[in-house]
Coordinates of C-alpha atoms and ligand atoms in Angstrom, one line a residue:
M366 CA 15.6 -69.4 -10.9
N367 CA 15.7 -72.2 -8.3
Q368 CA 18.4 -73.2 -5.9
D369 CA 19.7 -76.0 -8.2
Q370 CA 19.9 -73.6 -11.1
L371 CA 22.0 -71.1 -9.2
K372 CA 24.2 -73.9 -7.8
W373 CA 24.7 -75.3 -11.3
M374 CA 25.8 -71.8 -12.5
A375 CA 28.1 -71.5 -9.6
S376 CA 29.7 -74.9 -10.3
S377 CA 30.0 -74.1 -14.0
A378 CA 31.7 -70.9 -13.2
E379 CA 34.2 -72.7 -11.1
H380 CA 34.6 -75.3 -13.8
D381 CA 35.4 -72.5 -16.3
G382 CA 38.1 -71.4 -14.0
A383 CA 36.3 -68.1 -13.6
V384 CA 36.4 -68.4 -9.8
G385 CA 39.2 -68.4 -7.4
T386 CA 39.2 -70.3 -4.1
E387 CA 36.1 -69.6 -2.1
Q388 CA 36.7 -67.6 1.0
M389 CA 34.5 -69.1 3.7
T390 CA 32.7 -67.2 6.3
P391 CA 35.3 -65.9 8.7
P392 CA 36.0 -68.3 11.5
E393 CA 34.1 -67.9 14.8
K394 CA 37.3 -67.1 16.5
S395 CA 38.1 -63.9 14.6
A396 CA 34.4 -62.9 14.8
G397 CA 34.6 -63.4 18.6
R398 CA 37.8 -61.3 18.8
A399 CA 36.2 -58.5 16.8
T400 CA 33.3 -58.4 19.2
K401 CA 35.6 -58.3 22.2
R402 CA 37.6 -55.5 20.5
L403 CA 34.4 -53.6 19.9
L404 CA 33.2 -54.0 23.4
A405 CA 36.6 -52.9 24.8
V406 CA 36.6 -49.8 22.6
L407 CA 33.0 -48.9 23.7
G408 CA 34.0 -49.5 27.3
L409 CA 37.0 -47.2 27.0
L410 CA 34.9 -44.5 25.2
A411 CA 32.4 -44.6 28.0
T412 CA 35.2 -44.4 30.7
M413 CA 36.7 -41.4 28.9
M414 CA 33.5 -39.5 29.5
F415 CA 34.3 -39.4 33.2
F416 CA 37.9 -38.2 32.9
R417 CA 38.1 -34.5 33.9
H418 CA 41.8 -34.0 34.2
P419 CA 43.8 -32.9 31.1
A420 CA 46.9 -34.8 32.3
A421 CA 44.9 -38.0 32.7
L422 CA 43.4 -37.6 29.2
M423 CA 46.8 -36.8 27.7
G424 CA 48.3 -39.9 29.4
A425 CA 45.4 -42.0 28.0
A426 CA 46.0 -40.6 24.5
G427 CA 49.7 -41.4 24.8
C428 CA 48.8 -45.0 25.9
F429 CA 46.3 -45.5 23.0
L430 CA 48.8 -44.2 20.4
F431 CA 51.6 -46.4 21.9
G432 CA 49.3 -49.4 21.9
M433 CA 48.3 -48.8 18.3
L434 CA 51.9 -48.5 17.1
L435 CA 52.9 -51.6 19.1
G436 CA 50.0 -53.4 17.4
G437 CA 51.6 -52.6 14.0
L438 CA 49.1 -49.9 12.8
P439 CA 50.8 -47.4 10.5
L440 CA 51.5 -44.0 12.1
L441 CA 50.8 -42.1 8.9
Q442 CA 47.2 -43.5 8.7
I443 CA 46.6 -42.7 12.3
L444 CA 47.8 -39.1 11.8
R445 CA 45.7 -38.8 8.7
R446 CA 42.6 -39.8 10.6
L447 CA 43.5 -37.4 13.4
L448 CA 43.4 -34.6 10.8
L449 CA 39.6 -35.2 10.5
I450 CA 39.1 -33.5 13.9
V451 CA 41.0 -30.3 13.1
P452 CA 37.8 -28.3 12.3
F453 CA 36.2 -29.5 15.5
A454 CA 39.4 -28.7 17.5
L455 CA 39.5 -25.2 16.1
G456 CA 35.9 -24.7 17.1
A457 CA 36.6 -26.0 20.6
I458 CA 39.7 -23.7 21.0
V459 CA 38.0 -20.6 19.6
F460 CA 34.7 -20.7 21.4
V461 CA 34.9 -22.8 24.6
P462 CA 37.3 -20.6 26.5
F463 CA 34.7 -17.8 26.5
Q464 CA 31.9 -20.0 28.0
H465 CA 32.7 -19.4 31.6
A466 CA 32.9 -15.6 31.5
E467 CA 30.7 -15.1 34.5
G468 CA 32.2 -16.0 37.8
G469 CA 35.4 -17.4 36.2
T470 CA 39.0 -16.2 36.6
E471 CA 39.7 -13.9 33.7
L472 CA 42.6 -14.8 31.5
F473 CA 42.3 -12.3 28.6
R474 CA 39.8 -10.2 26.7
L475 CA 39.1 -10.3 22.9
F476 CA 36.7 -7.8 21.3
G477 CA 35.0 -7.4 24.6
W478 CA 34.7 -11.2 25.2
V479 CA 36.3 -12.6 28.3
A480 CA 38.3 -15.8 28.2
T481 CA 38.5 -17.6 31.5
E482 CA 40.8 -20.1 33.1
E483 CA 37.9 -22.5 33.6
G484 CA 36.8 -22.1 30.0
M485 CA 40.3 -22.8 28.7
R486 CA 40.5 -25.9 30.9
H487 CA 37.1 -27.0 29.7
S488 CA 38.2 -26.4 26.1
I489 CA 41.4 -28.5 26.5
V490 CA 39.5 -31.3 28.2
L491 CA 37.0 -31.4 25.4
L492 CA 39.7 -31.4 22.7
L493 CA 41.6 -34.2 24.4
K494 CA 38.4 -36.3 24.7
V495 CA 37.8 -35.9 21.0
V496 CA 41.3 -36.9 20.2
N497 CA 41.0 -40.0 22.4
A498 CA 37.7 -40.9 20.9
N499 CA 39.2 -40.5 17.5
L500 CA 42.2 -42.6 18.3
L501 CA 39.9 -45.4 19.7
I502 CA 37.6 -45.4 16.6
T503 CA 40.7 -45.3 14.3
Y504 CA 42.1 -48.3 16.1
L505 CA 38.8 -50.1 15.6
L506 CA 38.5 -49.2 11.9
L507 CA 42.1 -50.0 11.1
S508 CA 42.2 -53.3 13.0
T509 CA 38.8 -54.8 12.1
P510 CA 37.4 -55.4 8.6
L511 CA 34.2 -53.4 8.1
F512 CA 32.0 -56.5 7.6
Q513 CA 33.2 -57.9 10.9
L514 CA 32.5 -54.7 12.6
I515 CA 29.0 -54.6 11.3
R516 CA 28.5 -58.2 12.4
S517 CA 29.9 -57.4 15.9
L518 CA 27.6 -54.4 16.1
R519 CA 24.7 -56.7 15.3
A520 CA 25.9 -59.3 17.7
I521 CA 25.9 -56.8 20.6
G522 CA 22.3 -55.9 19.8
I523 CA 22.5 -52.7 17.8
P524 CA 19.2 -52.6 15.9
A525 CA 19.5 -53.6 12.2
V526 CA 17.6 -50.5 11.2
L527 CA 20.1 -48.2 12.9
L528 CA 23.0 -50.0 11.1
E529 CA 21.2 -49.6 7.8
I530 CA 20.7 -45.9 8.4
I531 CA 24.4 -45.6 9.2
G532 CA 25.3 -47.6 6.1
L533 CA 23.1 -45.4 3.9
M534 CA 24.6 -42.2 5.4
L535 CA 28.1 -43.6 4.8
R536 CA 27.1 -44.4 1.2
Y537 CA 25.8 -40.9 0.7
L538 CA 29.1 -39.5 2.0
V539 CA 31.1 -41.7 -0.3
L540 CA 28.7 -40.6 -3.1
L541 CA 29.3 -36.9 -2.3
K542 CA 33.0 -37.5 -2.3
E543 CA 32.9 -39.5 -5.6
E544 CA 30.8 -36.8 -7.3
A545 CA 33.1 -34.0 -6.0
Q546 CA 36.2 -35.9 -7.2
G547 CA 34.5 -36.5 -10.6
M548 CA 33.7 -32.8 -10.9
V549 CA 37.2 -31.7 -10.0
K550 CA 38.7 -34.2 -12.5
A551 CA 36.4 -33.0 -15.3
Q552 CA 37.1 -29.4 -14.5
R553 CA 40.9 -29.9 -14.3
S554 CA 40.8 -31.7 -17.7
R555 CA 39.3 -28.4 -19.0
G556 CA 42.0 -26.2 -17.5
L557 CA 41.1 -25.7 -13.9
R558 CA 44.2 -25.0 -11.9
L559 CA 44.4 -26.2 -8.3
D560 CA 47.6 -24.5 -7.2
G561 CA 46.7 -21.7 -4.9
W562 CA 42.9 -22.5 -5.0
L563 CA 42.6 -22.1 -1.3
W564 CA 43.6 -18.4 -1.5
S565 CA 42.0 -17.7 -4.8
R566 CA 39.0 -15.3 -4.8
S567 CA 37.3 -17.1 -7.6
T568 CA 37.2 -20.3 -5.5
Y569 CA 34.9 -18.6 -3.1
K570 CA 32.9 -16.8 -5.8
R571 CA 32.1 -20.2 -7.4
F572 CA 31.9 -22.1 -4.1
G573 CA 28.1 -21.8 -3.8
E574 CA 27.6 -22.7 -7.4
L575 CA 29.8 -25.8 -7.2
L576 CA 28.2 -26.9 -4.0
G577 CA 24.7 -26.5 -5.6
V578 CA 25.8 -28.6 -8.6
L579 CA 27.4 -31.2 -6.3
F580 CA 24.2 -31.6 -4.4
I581 CA 22.1 -31.8 -7.5
R582 CA 24.4 -34.5 -9.0
A583 CA 24.5 -36.4 -5.7
Y584 CA 20.7 -36.1 -5.5
A585 CA 20.2 -37.5 -9.0
R586 CA 22.6 -40.3 -8.2
S587 CA 20.9 -41.1 -4.9
S588 CA 17.5 -41.2 -6.6
R589 CA 18.9 -43.9 -9.0
I590 CA 20.3 -45.7 -6.0
Y591 CA 16.9 -45.5 -4.3
Q592 CA 15.4 -47.0 -7.5
S593 CA 17.8 -49.9 -7.4
I594 CA 17.2 -50.5 -3.7
T595 CA 13.5 -50.6 -4.3
A596 CA 14.1 -53.0 -7.2
R597 CA 15.7 -55.4 -4.7
G598 CA 12.9 -55.1 -2.2
G599 CA 14.3 -52.4 0.1
F600 CA 12.1 -49.8 1.8
G601 CA 9.2 -52.3 1.4
A602 CA 7.6 -54.5 4.1
G603 CA 9.6 -57.5 2.7
L604 CA 8.8 -59.0 -0.7
T605 CA 7.0 -62.1 0.4
G606 CA 6.0 -63.6 3.6
R607 CA 9.1 -65.5 4.9
G608 CA 10.6 -65.9 1.4
R609 CA 7.9 -68.1 -0.2
R610 CA 6.8 -67.2 -3.6
Q611 CA 3.1 -66.4 -3.6
P612 CA 1.0 -68.2 -6.3
I613 CA 0.9 -65.9 -9.4
G614 CA -2.1 -65.9 -11.7
Q615 CA -2.6 -68.2 -14.7
G616 CA -2.5 -67.4 -18.4
G617 CA 0.0 -66.8 -21.2
L618 CA 1.6 -70.2 -20.7
G619 CA 5.2 -69.9 -21.8
M620 CA 5.1 -66.2 -21.9
A621 CA 7.4 -64.3 -19.5
I622 CA 6.5 -60.7 -20.4
D623 CA 3.6 -59.3 -22.4
V624 CA 3.4 -55.6 -23.2
R625 CA 0.2 -54.2 -24.7
G626 CA -0.2 -50.7 -26.0
V627 CA 2.0 -49.2 -23.4
T628 CA 2.6 -45.4 -23.3
Y629 CA 4.6 -43.4 -20.8
Q630 CA 5.4 -39.8 -20.4
Y631 CA 7.7 -37.6 -18.2
G632 CA 5.6 -34.4 -17.9
R633 CA 5.1 -33.4 -21.5
I634 CA 7.8 -35.6 -22.9
Q635 CA 6.3 -38.7 -24.5
A636 CA 8.9 -41.4 -23.8
L637 CA 6.9 -44.5 -24.9
R638 CA 4.2 -44.5 -27.6
G639 CA 2.0 -47.6 -27.7
L640 CA 4.4 -50.4 -27.4
T641 CA 3.2 -54.0 -28.0
F642 CA 5.3 -57.1 -27.9
S643 CA 5.8 -60.2 -25.9
I644 CA 8.8 -62.2 -24.7
G645 CA 8.7 -66.0 -24.3
Q646 CA 10.3 -67.8 -21.3
G647 CA 13.9 -68.8 -21.9
A648 CA 14.5 -66.2 -24.6
K649 CA 17.7 -64.2 -25.0
V650 CA 16.5 -60.8 -26.1
V651 CA 18.3 -57.7 -27.0
L652 CA 16.6 -54.3 -26.6
M653 CA 18.1 -51.9 -29.1
G654 CA 17.6 -48.4 -30.3
P655 CA 19.4 -45.1 -30.5
N656 CA 19.9 -42.8 -27.5
G657 CA 16.6 -41.5 -26.1
A658 CA 14.6 -44.4 -27.8
G659 CA 13.0 -45.3 -24.5
K660 CA 14.9 -48.4 -23.4
S661 CA 15.6 -47.3 -19.8
T662 CA 12.0 -46.2 -19.4
L663 CA 10.7 -49.5 -20.7
I664 CA 13.0 -51.3 -18.2
S665 CA 11.5 -49.3 -15.3
L666 CA 8.1 -50.3 -16.5
L667 CA 9.0 -54.0 -16.9
N668 CA 10.3 -54.0 -13.3
G669 CA 7.2 -52.3 -12.0
L670 CA 9.1 -49.2 -10.7
E671 CA 6.9 -47.1 -12.9
Q672 CA 3.4 -47.7 -14.2
P673 CA 2.3 -47.1 -17.8
A674 CA 0.1 -44.1 -18.5
T675 CA -2.0 -46.4 -20.8
G676 CA -1.8 -50.0 -21.8
E677 CA -0.6 -52.8 -19.6
V678 CA 2.5 -54.9 -18.7
S679 CA 1.9 -58.5 -17.8
V680 CA 4.5 -60.7 -16.1
F681 CA 4.1 -64.5 -16.3
G682 CA 0.5 -63.9 -17.2
E683 CA -0.3 -61.5 -14.4
R684 CA -1.0 -57.8 -15.1
M685 CA 1.5 -55.6 -13.2
T686 CA -0.2 -53.0 -10.9
R687 CA 1.1 -50.8 -8.2
E688 CA -0.3 -53.3 -5.6
N689 CA 1.4 -56.5 -7.0
A690 CA 4.6 -54.8 -8.3
L691 CA 6.6 -55.7 -5.2
L692 CA 5.6 -59.3 -5.6
L693 CA 6.2 -59.6 -9.3
R694 CA 9.4 -57.7 -9.0
Q695 CA 11.2 -60.6 -7.4
R696 CA 10.6 -62.6 -10.5
I697 CA 12.3 -59.9 -12.6
G698 CA 15.7 -58.6 -11.6
V699 CA 17.3 -55.5 -13.1
V700 CA 21.1 -54.9 -13.4
Y701 CA 21.5 -51.2 -14.0
Q702 CA 24.0 -49.6 -16.3
D703 CA 26.1 -48.0 -13.7
P704 CA 27.0 -50.4 -10.9
D705 CA 27.6 -47.5 -8.5
D706 CA 23.8 -46.8 -8.8
Q707 CA 23.1 -50.3 -7.5
I708 CA 25.8 -51.0 -4.9
F709 CA 25.5 -49.2 -1.6
S710 CA 26.5 -51.6 1.2
T711 CA 29.8 -51.4 3.0
T712 CA 31.0 -54.9 1.9
V713 CA 30.4 -57.0 -1.2
E714 CA 28.7 -59.8 0.8
E715 CA 26.4 -57.3 2.7
D716 CA 25.4 -55.9 -0.7
V717 CA 24.6 -59.3 -2.2
A718 CA 22.7 -60.2 1.0
F719 CA 20.5 -57.1 0.8
G720 CA 17.8 -58.6 -1.5
P721 CA 17.6 -62.1 0.2
R722 CA 17.2 -60.3 3.5
N723 CA 14.3 -58.3 2.1
L724 CA 12.8 -61.7 1.1
G725 CA 12.6 -62.5 4.9
L726 CA 14.9 -65.5 4.6
D727 CA 16.7 -66.7 7.7
E728 CA 20.4 -65.7 8.0
Q729 CA 21.8 -69.2 7.0
M730 CA 19.7 -69.2 3.8
V731 CA 20.8 -65.6 3.1
Q732 CA 24.5 -66.6 3.5
D733 CA 24.0 -69.7 1.3
R734 CA 22.5 -67.5 -1.4
V735 CA 25.3 -64.9 -1.1
T736 CA 27.9 -67.7 -1.4
E737 CA 26.2 -69.2 -4.5
A738 CA 25.6 -65.9 -6.2
L739 CA 29.2 -64.7 -5.7
R740 CA 30.5 -68.0 -6.9
A741 CA 28.3 -67.8 -10.0
V742 CA 29.9 -64.5 -11.0
G743 CA 33.4 -65.5 -9.9
M744 CA 33.7 -63.0 -7.0
S745 CA 33.9 -65.3 -4.0
E746 CA 37.4 -64.1 -3.1
L747 CA 36.4 -60.5 -2.8
R748 CA 33.3 -61.0 -0.6
S749 CA 34.8 -59.2 2.4
R750 CA 36.1 -56.2 0.4
S751 CA 34.4 -52.8 0.2
P752 CA 32.6 -52.7 -3.2
F753 CA 33.7 -49.1 -3.6
E754 CA 37.4 -50.2 -3.8
L755 CA 36.7 -52.6 -6.7
S756 CA 37.2 -52.1 -10.5
Y757 CA 34.3 -51.2 -12.7
G758 CA 34.1 -54.8 -14.1
Q759 CA 34.2 -56.3 -10.6
K760 CA 31.5 -53.9 -9.4
R761 CA 29.3 -55.0 -12.3
R762 CA 29.7 -58.6 -11.2
V763 CA 28.7 -57.7 -7.7
A764 CA 25.6 -55.9 -9.1
I765 CA 24.7 -59.1 -11.0
A766 CA 25.3 -61.3 -8.0
G767 CA 23.0 -59.0 -6.0
V768 CA 20.2 -59.7 -8.5
L769 CA 21.0 -63.4 -8.9
A770 CA 20.8 -63.9 -5.1
M771 CA 17.1 -62.9 -5.4
R772 CA 16.7 -66.0 -7.7
P773 CA 14.6 -64.2 -10.4
E774 CA 13.3 -65.9 -13.5
V775 CA 13.9 -62.9 -15.8
V776 CA 17.0 -60.7 -15.6
I777 CA 17.2 -57.4 -17.4
L778 CA 20.6 -55.9 -17.9
D779 CA 21.0 -52.3 -19.0
E780 CA 24.2 -51.9 -21.2
P781 CA 26.1 -54.6 -19.3
M782 CA 29.1 -54.4 -21.6
A783 CA 29.7 -50.6 -21.3
F784 CA 33.2 -49.6 -20.1
L785 CA 34.4 -53.2 -19.9
D786 CA 37.8 -54.3 -21.3
P787 CA 37.7 -57.1 -24.0
K788 CA 38.5 -59.9 -21.5
S789 CA 35.8 -58.7 -19.1
R790 CA 33.3 -58.5 -22.0
D791 CA 34.1 -62.1 -22.9
D792 CA 33.8 -63.2 -19.3
L793 CA 30.5 -61.4 -19.0
Q794 CA 29.2 -63.0 -22.2
A795 CA 30.2 -66.4 -20.8
L796 CA 28.4 -65.5 -17.6
L797 CA 25.2 -64.5 -19.5
E798 CA 25.4 -67.8 -21.3
R799 CA 25.6 -69.7 -18.1
M800 CA 22.7 -67.7 -16.7
H801 CA 20.6 -68.5 -19.7
E802 CA 21.6 -72.2 -19.6
S803 CA 20.4 -72.3 -16.0
G804 CA 16.9 -71.4 -17.2
L805 CA 16.8 -67.6 -17.0
T806 CA 15.1 -65.4 -19.5
L807 CA 17.5 -62.6 -20.3
I808 CA 16.8 -59.1 -21.7
V809 CA 19.9 -57.0 -22.5
A810 CA 19.6 -53.3 -23.5
T811 CA 22.5 -52.6 -25.8
H812 CA 23.8 -50.6 -28.7
D813 CA 26.3 -53.4 -29.6
V814 CA 25.0 -55.1 -32.8
D815 CA 27.9 -57.6 -32.9
F816 CA 27.1 -58.8 -29.5
A817 CA 23.4 -58.9 -30.3
A818 CA 23.9 -61.0 -33.5
E819 CA 26.2 -63.4 -31.7
W820 CA 24.4 -63.9 -28.4
A821 CA 20.7 -63.1 -28.7
T822 CA 17.8 -65.2 -30.0
D823 CA 15.4 -62.2 -30.4
V824 CA 15.5 -58.5 -30.8
I825 CA 13.2 -55.6 -29.9
V826 CA 14.1 -52.4 -31.7
L827 CA 12.7 -49.0 -30.4
K828 CA 13.0 -45.5 -31.8
D829 CA 11.5 -42.3 -30.4
G830 CA 9.4 -44.4 -28.0
R831 CA 7.9 -46.5 -30.8
L832 CA 8.4 -50.2 -31.6
L833 CA 10.2 -50.4 -34.9
A834 CA 10.4 -54.2 -35.0
S835 CA 10.5 -57.2 -32.8
G836 CA 11.3 -60.8 -33.7
S837 CA 14.3 -63.1 -34.4
T838 CA 17.8 -61.7 -34.7
E839 CA 17.5 -62.1 -38.5
L840 CA 16.1 -58.5 -38.1
L841 CA 19.7 -57.4 -37.5
F842 CA 20.5 -58.1 -41.2
D843 CA 17.7 -55.9 -42.5
D844 CA 19.3 -52.8 -44.0
L845 CA 16.3 -50.7 -43.9
L846 CA 15.5 -51.4 -40.3
L847 CA 19.1 -50.8 -39.3
E848 CA 19.1 -47.5 -41.0
Q849 CA 15.9 -46.4 -39.4
A850 CA 17.2 -47.4 -36.0
D851 CA 20.6 -45.7 -36.4
L852 CA 22.3 -49.1 -36.2
H853 CA 24.8 -50.8 -38.5
L854 CA 25.3 -54.2 -39.9
P855 CA 27.2 -56.7 -37.7
R856 CA 30.9 -56.5 -38.6
L857 CA 31.3 -60.2 -39.4
V858 CA 28.7 -59.9 -42.1
R859 CA 30.1 -56.9 -43.9
P860 CA 32.9 -58.6 -45.9
F861 CA 30.5 -61.2 -47.2
R862 CA 28.2 -58.4 -48.5
L863 CA 31.1 -57.5 -50.9
L864 CA 31.2 -61.0 -52.3
Q865 CA 28.5 -61.6 -54.8
D866 CA 28.5 -65.4 -54.3
A867 CA 28.2 -65.0 -50.5
A868 CA 26.2 -61.9 -50.1
E869 CA 23.5 -63.8 -48.2
T870 CA 26.0 -65.3 -45.7
R871 CA 25.1 -64.2 -42.2
P872 CA 27.7 -65.5 -39.8
R873 CA 26.9 -64.8 -36.1
T874 CA 30.2 -65.9 -34.6
V875 CA 33.9 -65.9 -35.7
R876 CA 33.6 -69.6 -36.1
D877 CA 30.6 -69.2 -38.4
A878 CA 32.6 -66.7 -40.4
A879 CA 35.6 -69.0 -40.6
Q880 CA 33.4 -71.9 -41.8
A881 CA 31.8 -69.7 -44.4
I882 CA 35.2 -68.6 -45.7
W883 CA 36.3 -72.2 -45.8
Q884 CA 33.3 -73.2 -47.8
L885 CA 34.0 -70.5 -50.3
I886 CA 37.6 -71.7 -50.6
M887 CA 36.5 -75.3 -51.0
R888 CA 34.4 -74.2 -54.0
G889 CA 37.6 -73.2 -55.7
P890 CA 38.1 -76.0 -58.4
D891 CA 35.0 -74.8 -60.3
G892 CA 36.4 -71.3 -60.5
T893 CA 34.0 -69.7 -58.0
L894 CA 36.7 -68.5 -55.7
A895 CA 38.6 -66.8 -58.5
R896 CA 35.4 -65.2 -59.7
S897 CA 34.5 -64.1 -56.2
S898 CA 38.0 -62.6 -55.7
K899 CA 37.7 -60.7 -59.0
R900 CA 34.3 -59.4 -58.2
M901 CA 35.5 -58.3 -54.8
D902 CA 38.5 -56.6 -56.3
G903 CA 36.2 -55.0 -58.9
E904 CA 33.7 -53.8 -56.4
T905 CA 36.4 -52.4 -54.1
R906 CA 37.9 -50.5 -57.0
Q907 CA 34.4 -49.3 -57.9
R908 CA 33.8 -48.1 -54.4
E909 CA 37.1 -46.4 -54.1
G910 CA 36.5 -44.7 -57.5
Ligands
ATP896 N1 13.7 -38.2 -15.8 C1 13.3 -37.8 -17.0 N2 12.7 -36.6 -17.1 C2 12.3 -36.2 -18.3 N3 12.5 -36.8 -19.5 C3 13.1 -38.0 -19.4 C4 13.6 -38.6 -18.1 N4 14.2 -39.7 -18.4 C5 14.1 -39.9 -19.7 N5 13.5 -38.9 -20.3 C6 13.2 -38.7 -21.8 O1 12.5 -39.9 -22.2 C7 13.0 -40.3 -23.5 C8 13.4 -41.8 -23.4 O2 14.6 -41.8 -22.5 P1 15.3 -43.2 -22.1 O3 16.3 -42.8 -21.0 O4 14.3 -44.2 -21.7 O5 16.0 -43.6 -23.4 P2 17.1 -44.7 -23.7 O6 16.8 -45.4 -24.9 O7 17.4 -45.5 -22.5 O8 18.4 -43.8 -24.0 P3 20.0 -44.1 -23.8 O9 20.3 -45.2 -24.8 O10 20.6 -42.8 -24.1 O11 20.2 -44.6 -22.4 C9 14.0 -39.3 -23.9 O12 13.5 -38.4 -24.7 C10 14.5 -38.7 -22.6 O13 14.9 -37.4 -22.8

């Protein structure tokens, strides 16, 4: 996908009205203000380290709080963030007074431990310093959007790798929180009562078990996130030298993907059993098959995240190996089923910029690609938002933008329609159409036969790791194949199957179906319509009988 193609998509999206007004990069002025604010907070934090007197620290805390309220920050939010330091405060109060037992002035004894005046003072000073630091950081977080904060941190010379580590740690914390919330919700729906949980014995009995499950779930999720980061060139030494595409071998002209005798197994589980098929450039392919058929495994192989046990996968004529997988991967983008597995940055624009940065592009080019990709998916307005605050459909668009910004030639989407409302599904289908018109080869793993019949040009059907069939979407009308693959006939076709005179009619779209019905009606004068109606009535009665 070249620059013109992505731009074309972006302009089409705007033309369709799918896009709101583009929010341009924040003005220099506010970026400068954010950096000044960051420097001021860092300066105050450093100064705070030298304060030794509780009264001075208390005075500083009062000033900070007053300043924040004067600046319009909500008191409730400030207090909520202050609650975060309660565990630390308890630790400081409980342990620190006993630190100066030797040589200090005794205040009281507890279980043989001596609390001293010096220890107590030290404890109060420590506590006040933590409160002050918390107030200052809260001020920064509440007054400056996260993306600007990150830019400012970069501007003052904090190494990018450190920021990435912080970003990933934050992502892991968010992930833990989401998993914990998900678990609580699922358990409440099955009768878990939360009233009095803090004092309940069973809470503590099950605590270890729940914590274990939480970490296993978070681990599984983070390994999927790791996969998607790798798919966009993360953790690698950059995908290509300075963003240029290396020449890729000759062969298979017009062929985007060629799969020959591929097998794959997870331990003793045979997931793929000798698959052979090919996909031409510019095709719109649906990958179908029941649960466990091997679709996700195949996608991992096509993207080079896994290597086949036997057989080979070729991309644009070049055989995929461990060595060239990084290079070939930039020609094949993958949009995973769960956008939360794919998105991990603190802002939408940072997330979309992740792949282009891995390509080694300069910052201006990265920003251009981010703008274009977000415009193409109709998400320009939300570029500064945290992706974790978005709806599921919006997250999916961000995930697609992240892949488009890499300018791949093939895009694979795993169940892109899952969990979307009808309007979002229509929007996504229109987006897929634009992506295809811009020259992309698209592969969509789906269970949705109606979407497949309407949208795709070709179909690949798997079952139990085997290829049941591959070819044009005419296959979707083959009853035997559909039965073998646990699929059903597209809905639009079913009524025509009940009409003897129109049993072979295979409408793909509502418009096709309307036209077919109209043609049937127009045949009326010679009596066909009447006969058809009678036959339909007759057949319906027969079925009901
Ligand atoms: N990490 C794994 N470890 C062991 N077995 C696995 C693993 N992932 C998948 N499998 C097995 O491999 C087979 C193919 O699974 P895969 O996820 O590729 O199917 P799928 O067609 O994508 O299914 P679905 O439609 O449910 O997503 C299944 O039998 C599955 O149990």
